[in-house]
Amino acid sequence: DAGVIQSPRHEVTEMGQEVTLRCKPISGHDYLFWYRQTMMRGLELLIYFNNNVPIDDSGMPEDRFSAKMPNASFSTLKIQPSEPRDSAVYFCASKGQGAGEQFFGPGTRLTVL
Amino acid sequence: AQSVTQPDIHITVSEGASLELRCNYSYGATPYLFWYVQSPGQGLQLLLKYFSGDTLVQGIKGFEAEFKRSQSSFNLRKPSVHWSDAAEYFCAVAADMRFGAGTRLTVKP
């Protein structure tokens, strides 16, 4: 398996633009997580899905952030409009049923100018 | 609610010295606990995990961790640190997989 795939790896955009981050989880995994990592806040859980259904989105910072999982093999995290304070590394992770470990993607480094 | 605390933000050790990174958790029952490592510019990689049974668990790269219920701790250890161990280390507690703040390890030559 190729592992969790994220795209793009790097994104540079201007304030006010829409940003879409993409994630392909490991095949067969039922859970998908989106995290944001910054120096100030560390690793924050934004939202997670189970069987494509959002379970906990309490970590989504504002209405500007939205996440979807239209099918078991694809998820998006969208920021509209983007702001400089959204600059961070965004990680996607997936795991199977039960209490097993998460498998992380390589992350998307977002810079909002 | 479950939570995990890593009291040390940054630790520096000399190469060859022993290492212990602290992790304390808050949970009503026996938790599922994890340690992950993140090298610069990389995602997180699982080092080891504890679900039940033997309280001393072995992981990859020579790491081990001990679950101590009485202290609500799950500290990570390594007897002899290598320069390649320099990274950020995260403790996590299931089921919603929230992570501690992380401990950055610097290894001196």
mmCIF file of C-alpha atoms in Angstrom:
data_model
loop_
_atom_site.group_PDB
_atom_site.id
_atom_site.type_symbol
_atom_site.label_atom_id
_atom_site.label_comp_id
_atom_site.label_asym_id
_atom_site.label_seq_id
_atom_site.Cartn_x
_atom_site.Cartn_y
_atom_site.Cartn_z
ATOM 1 C CA ASP A 1 0.000 0.000 0.000
ATOM 2 C CA ALA A 2 1.245 3.487 -0.822
ATOM 3 C CA GLY A 3 0.236 4.829 2.564
ATOM 4 C CA VAL A 4 -1.770 7.976 3.137
ATOM 5 C CA ILE A 5 -1.430 10.326 0.197
ATOM 6 C CA GLN A 6 -1.781 14.070 0.493
ATOM 7 C CA SER A 7 -1.730 16.718 -2.179
ATOM 8 C CA PRO A 8 -0.361 19.176 -2.778
ATOM 9 C CA ARG A 9 2.778 18.878 -0.658
ATOM 10 C CA HIS A 10 3.272 22.619 -0.699
ATOM 11 C CA GLU A 11 0.791 25.397 -1.337
ATOM 12 C CA VAL A 12 1.465 29.095 -1.451
ATOM 13 C CA THR A 13 -1.504 31.377 -1.895
ATOM 14 C CA GLU A 14 -2.614 34.903 -1.245
ATOM 15 C CA MET A 15 -4.939 36.010 1.476
ATOM 16 C CA GLY A 16 -8.561 35.726 0.444
ATOM 17 C CA GLN A 17 -8.036 32.846 -1.953
ATOM 18 C CA GLU A 18 -9.706 29.481 -1.607
ATOM 19 C CA VAL A 19 -7.446 26.580 -0.668
ATOM 20 C CA THR A 20 -8.288 22.898 -1.054
ATOM 21 C CA LEU A 21 -6.187 20.179 0.510
ATOM 22 C CA ARG A 22 -6.680 16.581 -0.511
ATOM 23 C CA CYS A 23 -6.202 13.245 1.163
ATOM 24 C CA LYS A 24 -6.418 9.628 0.099
ATOM 25 C CA PRO A 25 -6.484 7.295 3.102
ATOM 26 C CA ILE A 26 -5.109 3.783 3.215
ATOM 27 C CA SER A 27 -7.498 1.377 1.529
ATOM 28 C CA GLY A 28 -9.764 -0.368 4.018
ATOM 29 C CA HIS A 29 -9.321 2.180 6.780
ATOM 30 C CA ASP A 30 -12.555 3.396 8.312
ATOM 31 C CA TYR A 31 -11.319 6.506 10.082
ATOM 32 C CA LEU A 32 -9.833 9.658 8.616
ATOM 33 C CA PHE A 33 -8.392 12.541 10.598
ATOM 34 C CA TRP A 34 -7.305 16.071 9.693
ATOM 35 C CA TYR A 35 -4.706 17.805 11.868
ATOM 36 C CA ARG A 36 -3.047 21.197 11.773
ATOM 37 C CA GLN A 37 0.467 21.704 13.120
ATOM 38 C CA THR A 38 2.006 25.052 14.040
ATOM 39 C CA MET A 39 4.814 26.099 16.322
ATOM 40 C CA MET A 40 2.435 27.979 18.579
ATOM 41 C CA ARG A 41 -0.372 25.441 18.883
ATOM 42 C CA GLY A 42 1.347 22.133 18.233
ATOM 43 C CA LEU A 43 -0.668 19.337 16.636
ATOM 44 C CA GLU A 44 -4.390 20.116 16.675
ATOM 45 C CA LEU A 45 -7.139 17.727 15.692
ATOM 46 C CA LEU A 46 -9.480 19.576 13.347
ATOM 47 C CA ILE A 47 -12.021 16.923 12.414
ATOM 48 C CA TYR A 48 -12.356 13.197 11.994
ATOM 49 C CA PHE A 49 -14.623 10.909 9.999
ATOM 50 C CA ASN A 50 -15.807 7.359 10.551
ATOM 51 C CA ASN A 51 -17.143 5.568 7.483
ATOM 52 C CA ASN A 52 -17.252 8.903 5.646
ATOM 53 C CA VAL A 53 -19.394 10.547 8.324
ATOM 54 C CA PRO A 54 -17.994 13.494 10.316
ATOM 55 C CA ILE A 55 -17.899 12.483 13.971
ATOM 56 C CA ASP A 56 -16.177 15.371 15.723
ATOM 57 C CA ASP A 57 -15.553 18.726 14.094
ATOM 58 C CA SER A 58 -15.101 20.657 17.318
ATOM 59 C CA GLY A 59 -11.526 21.439 16.368
ATOM 60 C CA MET A 60 -12.428 23.255 13.165
ATOM 61 C CA PRO A 61 -11.381 26.812 13.967
ATOM 62 C CA GLU A 62 -13.945 28.819 12.023
ATOM 63 C CA ASP A 63 -16.650 28.631 9.421
ATOM 64 C CA ARG A 64 -13.991 29.388 6.850
ATOM 65 C CA PHE A 65 -12.868 25.775 7.289
ATOM 66 C CA SER A 66 -14.858 22.886 5.886
ATOM 67 C CA ALA A 67 -14.114 19.206 5.321
ATOM 68 C CA LYS A 68 -15.824 16.561 3.258
ATOM 69 C CA MET A 69 -15.428 12.878 2.654
ATOM 70 C CA PRO A 70 -17.564 11.974 -0.359
ATOM 71 C CA ASN A 71 -16.321 8.380 -0.425
ATOM 72 C CA ALA A 72 -14.040 6.001 1.434
ATOM 73 C CA SER A 73 -10.990 6.887 -0.622
ATOM 74 C CA PHE A 74 -11.028 10.668 -0.690
ATOM 75 C CA SER A 75 -11.330 13.647 1.615
ATOM 76 C CA THR A 76 -10.855 17.384 1.242
ATOM 77 C CA LEU A 77 -10.175 20.197 3.649
ATOM 78 C CA LYS A 78 -11.147 23.579 2.294
ATOM 79 C CA ILE A 79 -10.340 27.037 3.572
ATOM 80 C CA GLN A 80 -12.333 29.893 2.094
ATOM 81 C CA PRO A 81 -11.239 32.633 2.342
ATOM 82 C CA SER A 82 -7.715 31.903 3.508
ATOM 83 C CA GLU A 83 -5.846 34.152 5.937
ATOM 84 C CA PRO A 84 -2.148 34.413 6.840
ATOM 85 C CA ARG A 85 -2.819 32.845 10.262
ATOM 86 C CA ASP A 86 -3.916 29.671 8.472
ATOM 87 C CA SER A 87 -0.305 29.064 7.470
ATOM 88 C CA ALA A 88 0.636 25.687 8.910
ATOM 89 C CA VAL A 89 1.328 22.085 8.014
ATOM 90 C CA TYR A 90 -1.872 20.119 7.563
ATOM 91 C CA PHE A 91 -1.752 16.378 8.114
ATOM 92 C CA CYS A 92 -4.200 13.713 7.145
ATOM 93 C CA ALA A 93 -4.183 10.353 8.934
ATOM 94 C CA SER A 94 -6.218 7.180 8.692
ATOM 95 C CA LYS A 95 -6.773 4.082 10.766
ATOM 96 C CA GLY A 96 -8.824 0.935 10.762
ATOM 97 C CA GLN A 97 -11.556 -0.098 13.162
ATOM 98 C CA GLY A 98 -10.775 -0.465 16.820
ATOM 99 C CA ALA A 99 -8.081 1.264 18.800
ATOM 100 C CA GLY A 100 -5.209 0.750 16.398
ATOM 101 C CA GLU A 101 -2.650 3.337 15.482
ATOM 102 C CA GLN A 102 -3.048 6.094 12.947
ATOM 103 C CA PHE A 103 -1.011 6.264 9.787
ATOM 104 C CA PHE A 104 -0.003 9.753 8.783
ATOM 105 C CA GLY A 105 0.478 11.312 5.407
ATOM 106 C CA PRO A 106 3.504 13.498 4.640
ATOM 107 C CA GLY A 107 1.539 16.695 5.202
ATOM 108 C CA THR A 108 0.738 19.779 3.158
ATOM 109 C CA ARG A 109 2.699 22.900 4.010
ATOM 110 C CA LEU A 110 0.379 25.862 3.470
ATOM 111 C CA THR A 111 1.648 29.412 3.278
ATOM 112 C CA VAL A 112 -0.872 32.231 3.013
ATOM 113 C CA LEU A 113 0.701 35.545 2.065
ATOM 114 C CA ALA B 1 -12.497 13.616 28.686
ATOM 115 C CA GLN B 2 -9.248 11.978 27.767
ATOM 116 C CA SER B 3 -6.135 14.127 27.727
ATOM 117 C CA VAL B 4 -2.402 13.694 27.579
ATOM 118 C CA THR B 5 0.350 15.941 28.925
ATOM 119 C CA GLN B 6 3.990 16.064 27.970
ATOM 120 C CA PRO B 7 5.675 18.237 30.599
ATOM 121 C CA ASP B 8 8.972 18.706 28.772
ATOM 122 C CA ILE B 9 8.951 20.927 25.697
ATOM 123 C CA HIS B 10 12.624 20.446 24.864
ATOM 124 C CA ILE B 11 15.242 17.973 26.065
ATOM 125 C CA THR B 12 18.919 17.816 25.185
ATOM 126 C CA VAL B 13 20.997 14.690 25.752
ATOM 127 C CA SER B 14 24.462 13.622 24.708
ATOM 128 C CA GLU B 15 24.874 10.870 22.171
ATOM 129 C CA GLY B 16 25.149 7.554 23.970
ATOM 130 C CA ALA B 17 23.340 8.785 27.058
ATOM 131 C CA SER B 18 20.046 7.363 28.232
ATOM 132 C CA LEU B 19 16.748 9.072 27.520
ATOM 133 C CA GLU B 20 13.382 9.313 29.226
ATOM 134 C CA LEU B 21 10.508 11.376 27.858
ATOM 135 C CA ARG B 22 7.535 11.896 30.116
ATOM 136 C CA CYS B 23 3.870 11.452 29.299
ATOM 137 C CA ASN B 24 0.947 11.705 31.699
ATOM 138 C CA TYR B 25 -2.613 10.902 30.768
ATOM 139 C CA SER B 26 -6.045 11.524 32.159
ATOM 140 C CA TYR B 27 -8.642 8.862 31.528
ATOM 141 C CA GLY B 28 -11.210 6.987 33.566
ATOM 142 C CA ALA B 29 -10.381 3.497 32.373
ATOM 143 C CA THR B 30 -7.266 1.817 31.056
ATOM 144 C CA PRO B 31 -6.330 3.900 28.047
ATOM 145 C CA TYR B 32 -4.843 2.950 24.752
ATOM 146 C CA LEU B 33 -1.553 4.831 24.576
ATOM 147 C CA PHE B 34 0.849 5.592 21.757
ATOM 148 C CA TRP B 35 4.215 7.203 21.141
ATOM 149 C CA TYR B 36 4.976 8.727 17.756
ATOM 150 C CA VAL B 37 8.123 10.299 16.359
ATOM 151 C CA GLN B 38 8.281 13.124 13.827
ATOM 152 C CA SER B 39 11.505 13.861 12.000
ATOM 153 C CA PRO B 40 11.894 17.346 10.480
ATOM 154 C CA GLY B 41 9.674 17.813 7.461
ATOM 155 C CA GLN B 42 8.049 14.422 7.889
ATOM 156 C CA GLY B 43 4.765 13.027 9.095
ATOM 157 C CA LEU B 44 4.390 11.111 12.340
ATOM 158 C CA GLN B 45 5.567 7.525 12.645
ATOM 159 C CA LEU B 46 4.434 5.090 15.317
ATOM 160 C CA LEU B 47 7.148 4.031 17.770
ATOM 161 C CA LEU B 48 5.082 1.805 20.041
ATOM 162 C CA LYS B 49 1.658 1.322 21.582
ATOM 163 C CA TYR B 50 0.049 -0.052 24.711
ATOM 164 C CA PHE B 51 -3.376 -1.638 24.821
ATOM 165 C CA SER B 52 -3.231 -4.168 27.651
ATOM 166 C CA GLY B 53 -1.077 -6.899 29.150
ATOM 167 C CA ASP B 54 2.602 -6.456 29.821
ATOM 168 C CA THR B 55 3.137 -2.900 31.025
ATOM 169 C CA LEU B 56 6.576 -2.670 29.442
ATOM 170 C CA VAL B 57 6.258 -2.424 25.675
ATOM 171 C CA GLN B 58 8.997 -2.548 23.111
ATOM 172 C CA GLY B 59 8.976 -0.446 19.991
ATOM 173 C CA ILE B 60 11.027 0.266 16.949
ATOM 174 C CA LYS B 61 14.476 1.855 16.932
ATOM 175 C CA GLY B 62 15.322 0.503 20.385
ATOM 176 C CA PHE B 63 12.635 2.465 22.237
ATOM 177 C CA GLU B 64 10.501 1.135 25.060
ATOM 178 C CA ALA B 65 7.764 2.576 27.255
ATOM 179 C CA GLU B 66 6.283 1.582 30.572
ATOM 180 C CA PHE B 67 2.645 1.989 31.525
ATOM 181 C CA LYS B 68 2.219 2.872 35.196
ATOM 182 C CA ARG B 69 -1.405 3.088 36.195
ATOM 183 C CA SER B 70 -0.635 4.367 39.696
ATOM 184 C CA GLN B 71 1.193 7.361 38.222
ATOM 185 C CA SER B 72 -1.004 7.787 35.121
ATOM 186 C CA SER B 73 2.172 7.753 33.104
ATOM 187 C CA PHE B 74 3.520 6.214 29.937
ATOM 188 C CA ASN B 75 7.129 7.345 29.738
ATOM 189 C CA LEU B 76 9.314 6.632 26.745
ATOM 190 C CA ARG B 77 12.868 5.391 27.259
ATOM 191 C CA LYS B 78 15.952 4.498 25.324
ATOM 192 C CA PRO B 79 19.169 3.250 26.960
ATOM 193 C CA SER B 80 21.571 4.837 24.475
ATOM 194 C CA VAL B 81 20.589 7.712 22.219
ATOM 195 C CA HIS B 82 21.895 8.034 18.681
ATOM 196 C CA TRP B 83 22.257 11.306 16.779
ATOM 197 C CA SER B 84 19.533 10.130 14.397
ATOM 198 C CA ASP B 85 17.037 10.113 17.280
ATOM 199 C CA ALA B 86 16.883 13.906 17.203
ATOM 200 C CA ALA B 87 13.236 14.598 16.417
ATOM 201 C CA GLU B 88 9.933 15.574 17.992
ATOM 202 C CA TYR B 89 8.157 12.951 20.056
ATOM 203 C CA PHE B 90 4.413 12.848 20.666
ATOM 204 C CA CYS B 91 2.381 10.884 23.145
ATOM 205 C CA ALA B 92 -1.245 10.175 22.272
ATOM 206 C CA VAL B 93 -4.265 8.582 23.883
ATOM 207 C CA ALA B 94 -7.078 6.878 22.000
ATOM 208 C CA ALA B 95 -9.911 6.783 21.127
ATOM 209 C CA ASP B 96 -10.177 10.211 19.568
ATOM 210 C CA MET B 97 -6.415 10.414 19.067
ATOM 211 C CA ARG B 98 -5.574 13.732 20.602
ATOM 212 C CA PHE B 99 -1.878 14.329 20.982
ATOM 213 C CA GLY B 100 0.314 15.868 23.625
ATOM 214 C CA ALA B 101 2.202 19.062 22.882
ATOM 215 C CA GLY B 102 5.303 17.126 21.923
ATOM 216 C CA THR B 103 8.862 17.008 23.226
ATOM 217 C CA ARG B 104 11.692 18.112 20.983
ATOM 218 C CA LEU B 105 14.827 16.032 21.442
ATOM 219 C CA THR B 106 18.241 17.469 20.629
ATOM 220 C CA VAL B 107 21.241 15.132 20.638
ATOM 221 C CA LYS B 108 24.674 16.591 21.366
ATOM 222 C CA PRO B 109 27.707 14.941 19.778
#
